[in-house]
mmCIF file of C-alpha atoms in Angstrom:
data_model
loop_
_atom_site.group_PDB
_atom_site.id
_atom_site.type_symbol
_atom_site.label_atom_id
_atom_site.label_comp_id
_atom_site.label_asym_id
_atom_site.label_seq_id
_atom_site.Cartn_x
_atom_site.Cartn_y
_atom_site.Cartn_z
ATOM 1 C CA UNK A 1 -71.770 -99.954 75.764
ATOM 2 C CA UNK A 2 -75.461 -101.369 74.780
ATOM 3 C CA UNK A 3 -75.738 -103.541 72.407
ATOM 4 C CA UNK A 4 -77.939 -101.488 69.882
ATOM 5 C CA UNK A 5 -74.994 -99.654 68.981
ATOM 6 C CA UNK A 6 -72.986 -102.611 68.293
ATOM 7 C CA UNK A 7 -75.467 -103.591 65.612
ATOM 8 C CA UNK A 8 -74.791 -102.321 62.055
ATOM 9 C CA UNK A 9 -77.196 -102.004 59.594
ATOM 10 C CA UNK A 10 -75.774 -103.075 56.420
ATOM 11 C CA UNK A 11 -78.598 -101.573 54.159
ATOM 12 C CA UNK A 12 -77.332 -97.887 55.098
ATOM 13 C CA UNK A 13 -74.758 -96.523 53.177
ATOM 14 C CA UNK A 14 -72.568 -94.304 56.189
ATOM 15 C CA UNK A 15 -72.069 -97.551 58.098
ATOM 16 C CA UNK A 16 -73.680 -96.047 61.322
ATOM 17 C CA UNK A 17 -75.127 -98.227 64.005
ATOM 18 C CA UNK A 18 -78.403 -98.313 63.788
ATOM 19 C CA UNK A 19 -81.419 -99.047 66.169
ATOM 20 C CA UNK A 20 -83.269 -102.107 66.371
ATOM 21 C CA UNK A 21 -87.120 -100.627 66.707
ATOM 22 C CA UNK A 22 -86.974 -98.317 64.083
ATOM 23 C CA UNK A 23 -84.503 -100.512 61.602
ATOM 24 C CA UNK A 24 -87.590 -102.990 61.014
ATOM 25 C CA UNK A 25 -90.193 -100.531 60.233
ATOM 26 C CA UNK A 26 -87.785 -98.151 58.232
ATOM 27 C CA UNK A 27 -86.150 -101.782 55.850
ATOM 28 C CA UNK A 28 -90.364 -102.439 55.779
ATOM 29 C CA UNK A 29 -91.001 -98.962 54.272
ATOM 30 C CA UNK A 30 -87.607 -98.752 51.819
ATOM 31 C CA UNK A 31 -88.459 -102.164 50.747
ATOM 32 C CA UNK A 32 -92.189 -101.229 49.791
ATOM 33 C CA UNK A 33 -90.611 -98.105 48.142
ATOM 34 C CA UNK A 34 -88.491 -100.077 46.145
ATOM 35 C CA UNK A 35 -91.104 -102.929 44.936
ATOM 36 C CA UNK A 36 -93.381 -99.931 44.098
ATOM 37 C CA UNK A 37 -90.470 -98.210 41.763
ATOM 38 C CA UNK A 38 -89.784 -101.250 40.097
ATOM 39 C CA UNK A 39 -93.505 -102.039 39.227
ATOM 40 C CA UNK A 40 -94.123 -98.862 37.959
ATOM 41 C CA UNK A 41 -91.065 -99.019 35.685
ATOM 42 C CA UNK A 42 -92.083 -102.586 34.769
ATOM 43 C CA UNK A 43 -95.605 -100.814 33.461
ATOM 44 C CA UNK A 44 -94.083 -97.380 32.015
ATOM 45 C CA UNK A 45 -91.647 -99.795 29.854
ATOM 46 C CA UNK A 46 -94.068 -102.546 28.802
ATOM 47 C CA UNK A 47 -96.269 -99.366 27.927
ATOM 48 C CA UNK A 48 -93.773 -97.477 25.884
ATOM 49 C CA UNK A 49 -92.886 -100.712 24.450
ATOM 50 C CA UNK A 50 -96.170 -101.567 23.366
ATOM 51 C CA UNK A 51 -96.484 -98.106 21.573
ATOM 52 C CA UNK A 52 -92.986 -98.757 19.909
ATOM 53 C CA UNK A 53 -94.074 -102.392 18.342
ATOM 54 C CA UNK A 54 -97.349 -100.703 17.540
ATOM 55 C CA UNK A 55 -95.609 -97.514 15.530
ATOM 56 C CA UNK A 56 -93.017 -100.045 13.991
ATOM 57 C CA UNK A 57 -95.902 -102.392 12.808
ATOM 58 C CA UNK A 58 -97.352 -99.244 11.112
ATOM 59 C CA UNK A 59 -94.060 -98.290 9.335
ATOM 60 C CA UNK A 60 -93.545 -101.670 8.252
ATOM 61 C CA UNK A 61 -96.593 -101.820 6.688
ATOM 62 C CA UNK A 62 -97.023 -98.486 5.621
ATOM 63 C CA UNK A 63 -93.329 -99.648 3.551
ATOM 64 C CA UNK A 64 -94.860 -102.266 2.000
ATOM 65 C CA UNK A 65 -98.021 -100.548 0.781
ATOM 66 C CA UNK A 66 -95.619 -97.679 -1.146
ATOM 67 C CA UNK A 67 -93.291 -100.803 -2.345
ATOM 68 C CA UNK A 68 -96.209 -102.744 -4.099
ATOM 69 C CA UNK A 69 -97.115 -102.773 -7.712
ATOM 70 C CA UNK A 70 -100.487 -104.175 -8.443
ATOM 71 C CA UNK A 71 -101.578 -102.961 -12.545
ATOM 72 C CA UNK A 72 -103.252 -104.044 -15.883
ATOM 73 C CA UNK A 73 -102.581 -103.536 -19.003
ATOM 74 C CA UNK A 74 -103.923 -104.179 -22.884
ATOM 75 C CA UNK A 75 -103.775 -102.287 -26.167
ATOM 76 C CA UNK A 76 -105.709 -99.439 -26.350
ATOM 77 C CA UNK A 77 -105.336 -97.932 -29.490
ATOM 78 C CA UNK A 78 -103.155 -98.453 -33.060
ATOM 79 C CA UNK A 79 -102.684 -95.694 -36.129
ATOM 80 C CA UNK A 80 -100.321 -94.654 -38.437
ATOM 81 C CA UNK A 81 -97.598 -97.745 -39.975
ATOM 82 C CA UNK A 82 -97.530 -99.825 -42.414
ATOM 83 C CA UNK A 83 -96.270 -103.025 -43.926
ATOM 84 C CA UNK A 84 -93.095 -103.107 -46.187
ATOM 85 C CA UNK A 85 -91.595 -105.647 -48.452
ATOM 86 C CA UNK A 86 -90.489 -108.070 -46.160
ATOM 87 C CA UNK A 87 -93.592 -108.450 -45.047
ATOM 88 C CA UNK A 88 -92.734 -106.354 -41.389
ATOM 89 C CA UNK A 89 -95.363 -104.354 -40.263
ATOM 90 C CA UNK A 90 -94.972 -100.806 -38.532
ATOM 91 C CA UNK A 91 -97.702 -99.459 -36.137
ATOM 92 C CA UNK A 92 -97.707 -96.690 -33.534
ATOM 93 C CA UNK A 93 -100.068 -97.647 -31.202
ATOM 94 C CA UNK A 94 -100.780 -97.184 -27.204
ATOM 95 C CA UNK A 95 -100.770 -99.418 -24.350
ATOM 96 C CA UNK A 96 -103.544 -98.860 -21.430
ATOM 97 C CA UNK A 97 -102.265 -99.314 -17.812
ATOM 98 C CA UNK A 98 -104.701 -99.254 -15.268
ATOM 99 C CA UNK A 99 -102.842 -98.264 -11.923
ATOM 100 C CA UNK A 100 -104.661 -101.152 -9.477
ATOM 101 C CA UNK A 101 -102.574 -100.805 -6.314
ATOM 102 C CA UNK A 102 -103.029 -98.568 -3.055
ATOM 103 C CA UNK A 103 -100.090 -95.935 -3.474
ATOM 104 C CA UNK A 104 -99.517 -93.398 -7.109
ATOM 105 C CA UNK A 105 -96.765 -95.030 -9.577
ATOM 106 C CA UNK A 106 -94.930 -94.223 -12.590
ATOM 107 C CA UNK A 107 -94.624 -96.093 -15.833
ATOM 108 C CA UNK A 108 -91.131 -94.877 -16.952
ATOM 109 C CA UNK A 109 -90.957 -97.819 -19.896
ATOM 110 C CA UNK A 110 -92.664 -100.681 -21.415
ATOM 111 C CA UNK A 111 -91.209 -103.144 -23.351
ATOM 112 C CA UNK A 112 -91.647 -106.734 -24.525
ATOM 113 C CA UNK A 113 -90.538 -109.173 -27.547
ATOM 114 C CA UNK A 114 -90.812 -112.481 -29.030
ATOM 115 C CA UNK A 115 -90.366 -113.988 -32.336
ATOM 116 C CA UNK A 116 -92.534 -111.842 -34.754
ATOM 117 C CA UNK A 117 -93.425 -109.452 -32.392
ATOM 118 C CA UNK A 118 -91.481 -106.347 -30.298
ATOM 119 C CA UNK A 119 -93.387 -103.279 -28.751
ATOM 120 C CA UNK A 120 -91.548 -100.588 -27.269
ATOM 121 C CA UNK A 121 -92.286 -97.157 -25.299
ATOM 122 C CA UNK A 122 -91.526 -93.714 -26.676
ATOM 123 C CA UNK A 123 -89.749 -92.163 -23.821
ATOM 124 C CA UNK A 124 -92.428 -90.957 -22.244
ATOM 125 C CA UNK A 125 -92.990 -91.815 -18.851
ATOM 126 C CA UNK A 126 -96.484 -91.224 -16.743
ATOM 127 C CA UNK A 127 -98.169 -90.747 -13.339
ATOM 128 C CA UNK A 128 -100.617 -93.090 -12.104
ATOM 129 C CA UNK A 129 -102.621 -92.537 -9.329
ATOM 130 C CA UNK A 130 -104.198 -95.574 -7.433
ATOM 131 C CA UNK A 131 -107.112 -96.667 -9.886
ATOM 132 C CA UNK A 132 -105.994 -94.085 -12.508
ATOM 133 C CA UNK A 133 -105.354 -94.934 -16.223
ATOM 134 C CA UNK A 134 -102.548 -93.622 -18.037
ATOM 135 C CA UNK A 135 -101.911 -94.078 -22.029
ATOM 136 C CA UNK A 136 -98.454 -95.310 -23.295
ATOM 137 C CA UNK A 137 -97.291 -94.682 -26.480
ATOM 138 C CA UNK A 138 -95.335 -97.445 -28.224
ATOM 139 C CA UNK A 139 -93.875 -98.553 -31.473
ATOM 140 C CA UNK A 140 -94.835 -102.314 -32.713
ATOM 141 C CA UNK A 141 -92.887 -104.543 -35.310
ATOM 142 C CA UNK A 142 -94.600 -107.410 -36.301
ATOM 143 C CA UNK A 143 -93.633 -109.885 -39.168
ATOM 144 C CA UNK A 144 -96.730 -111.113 -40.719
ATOM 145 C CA UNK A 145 -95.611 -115.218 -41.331
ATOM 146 C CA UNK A 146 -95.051 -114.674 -37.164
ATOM 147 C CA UNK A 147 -96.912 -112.059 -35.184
ATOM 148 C CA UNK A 148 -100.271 -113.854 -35.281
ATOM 149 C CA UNK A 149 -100.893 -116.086 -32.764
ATOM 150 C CA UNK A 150 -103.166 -116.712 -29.442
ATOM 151 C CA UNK A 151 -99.844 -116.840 -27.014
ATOM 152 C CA UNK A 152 -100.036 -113.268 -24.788
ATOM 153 C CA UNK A 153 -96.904 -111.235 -25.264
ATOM 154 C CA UNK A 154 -95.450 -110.408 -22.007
ATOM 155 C CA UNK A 155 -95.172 -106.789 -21.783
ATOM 156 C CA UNK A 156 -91.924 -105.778 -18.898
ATOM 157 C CA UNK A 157 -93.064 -102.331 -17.310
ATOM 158 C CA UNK A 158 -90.275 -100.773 -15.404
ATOM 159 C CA UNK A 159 -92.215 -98.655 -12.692
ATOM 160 C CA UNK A 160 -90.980 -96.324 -9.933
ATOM 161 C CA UNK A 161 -92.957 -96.698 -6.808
ATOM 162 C CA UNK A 162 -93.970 -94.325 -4.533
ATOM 163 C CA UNK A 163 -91.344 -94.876 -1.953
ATOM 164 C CA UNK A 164 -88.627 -94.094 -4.956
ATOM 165 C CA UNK A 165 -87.681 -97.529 -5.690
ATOM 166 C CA UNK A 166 -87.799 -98.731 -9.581
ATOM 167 C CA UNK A 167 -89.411 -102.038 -10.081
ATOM 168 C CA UNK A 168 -89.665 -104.295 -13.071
ATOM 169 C CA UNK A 169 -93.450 -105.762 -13.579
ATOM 170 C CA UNK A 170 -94.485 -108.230 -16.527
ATOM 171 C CA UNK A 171 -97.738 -108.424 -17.335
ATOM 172 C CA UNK A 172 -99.280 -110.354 -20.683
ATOM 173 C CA UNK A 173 -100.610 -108.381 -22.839
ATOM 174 C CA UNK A 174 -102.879 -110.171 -25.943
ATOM 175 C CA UNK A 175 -101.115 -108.218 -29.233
ATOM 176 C CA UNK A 176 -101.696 -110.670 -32.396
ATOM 177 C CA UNK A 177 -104.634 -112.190 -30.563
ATOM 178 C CA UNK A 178 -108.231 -111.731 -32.989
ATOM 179 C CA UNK A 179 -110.301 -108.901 -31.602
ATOM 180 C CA UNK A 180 -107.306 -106.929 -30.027
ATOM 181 C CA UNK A 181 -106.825 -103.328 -31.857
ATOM 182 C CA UNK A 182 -103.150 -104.140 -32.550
ATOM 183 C CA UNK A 183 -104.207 -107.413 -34.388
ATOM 184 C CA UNK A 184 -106.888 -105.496 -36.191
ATOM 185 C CA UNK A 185 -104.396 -102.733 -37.237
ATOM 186 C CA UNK A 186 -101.698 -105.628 -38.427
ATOM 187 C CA UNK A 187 -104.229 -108.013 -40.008
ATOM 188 C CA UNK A 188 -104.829 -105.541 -43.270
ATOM 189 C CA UNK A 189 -100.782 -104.941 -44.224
ATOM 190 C CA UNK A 190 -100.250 -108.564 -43.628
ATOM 191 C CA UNK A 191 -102.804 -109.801 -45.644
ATOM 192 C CA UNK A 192 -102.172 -111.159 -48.629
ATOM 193 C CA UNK A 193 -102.144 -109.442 -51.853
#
């Protein structure tokens, strides 16, 4: 018996002996084989994985641009009330919101209140596209001995974004402040008689 076939190669699988010239070239080649595979899945994974952070980072911030809520709003116009004994005063009036973020949104309510003063919606709600103004209707109360003062009133907007979530927004809004078109509408009824 020679002793190449006494030699067993433990890199092959059926156990056979194997021979000595050709074991060191063929463990030379499978091992370059091998180092080559795993490179190239090294690069196809860091590649794909690459891709995946990138497409993940666009999501994520493609999320947060539907989620945010970036507006302004002010009195636009006031009609139509009046003042009654008590010295309350009644005006319809609208509220201006200027839609200032990146994605559509809808105003589905407005609503705000502090001593002498409460504005409320109508019911209506309304679609703002980004930069877009839309016109709320709402109902004011003011007393007169209370509503007038420079302090904003801080109007809460309830507003569904464009990725279907509601949010809740204050903003101040200048009612019984001189020059605004709700103090101008109040200032008449309230004044004395």
């Amino acid at each position: 018996m020679s002793a190449e076939q006494n030699v067993i190669d433990l890199d092959e699988h059926d156990c056979q002996p194997a021979l000595s010239g050709q074991t060191a070239a063929a463990r030379l080649v499978t091992r370059r084989k091998r180092i080559l595979r795993l490179v190239a899945a090294i690069v196809i994974g860091a590649t794909l994985g690459g891709i995946a952070v990138g497409e993940l980072r666009d999501l994520r911030e493609e999320r947060e641009r539907n989620a945010s809520v970036s507006l302004v709003a002010f009195p636009a116009s006031a009609g139509g009330g009046g003042s009654d004994a008590t010295g309350v005063v009644q005006i319809d009036g609208q509220l201006a919101v200027i839609n200032a973020g990146p994605t559509p949104i809808t105003v589905r309510s407005a609503s705000g209140q502090r001593p002498g003063v409460q504005v409320h919606d109508t019911g209506q709600s309304r679609l703002l596209r980004p930069g877009g103004t839309g016109w709320i209707s709402v109902k004011l109360r003011m007393e007169c001995a209370l509503a007038f003062g420079s302090e904003p009133l801080s109007i809460r907007l309830s507003v569904e974004t464009a990725d279907r979530q509601v949010r809740e927004v204050n903003y101040p809004v200048a009612v019984a402040v001189a020059g605004s078109v709700w103090h101008y509408a109040a200032e008449r009824p309230c004044a004395p008689r």
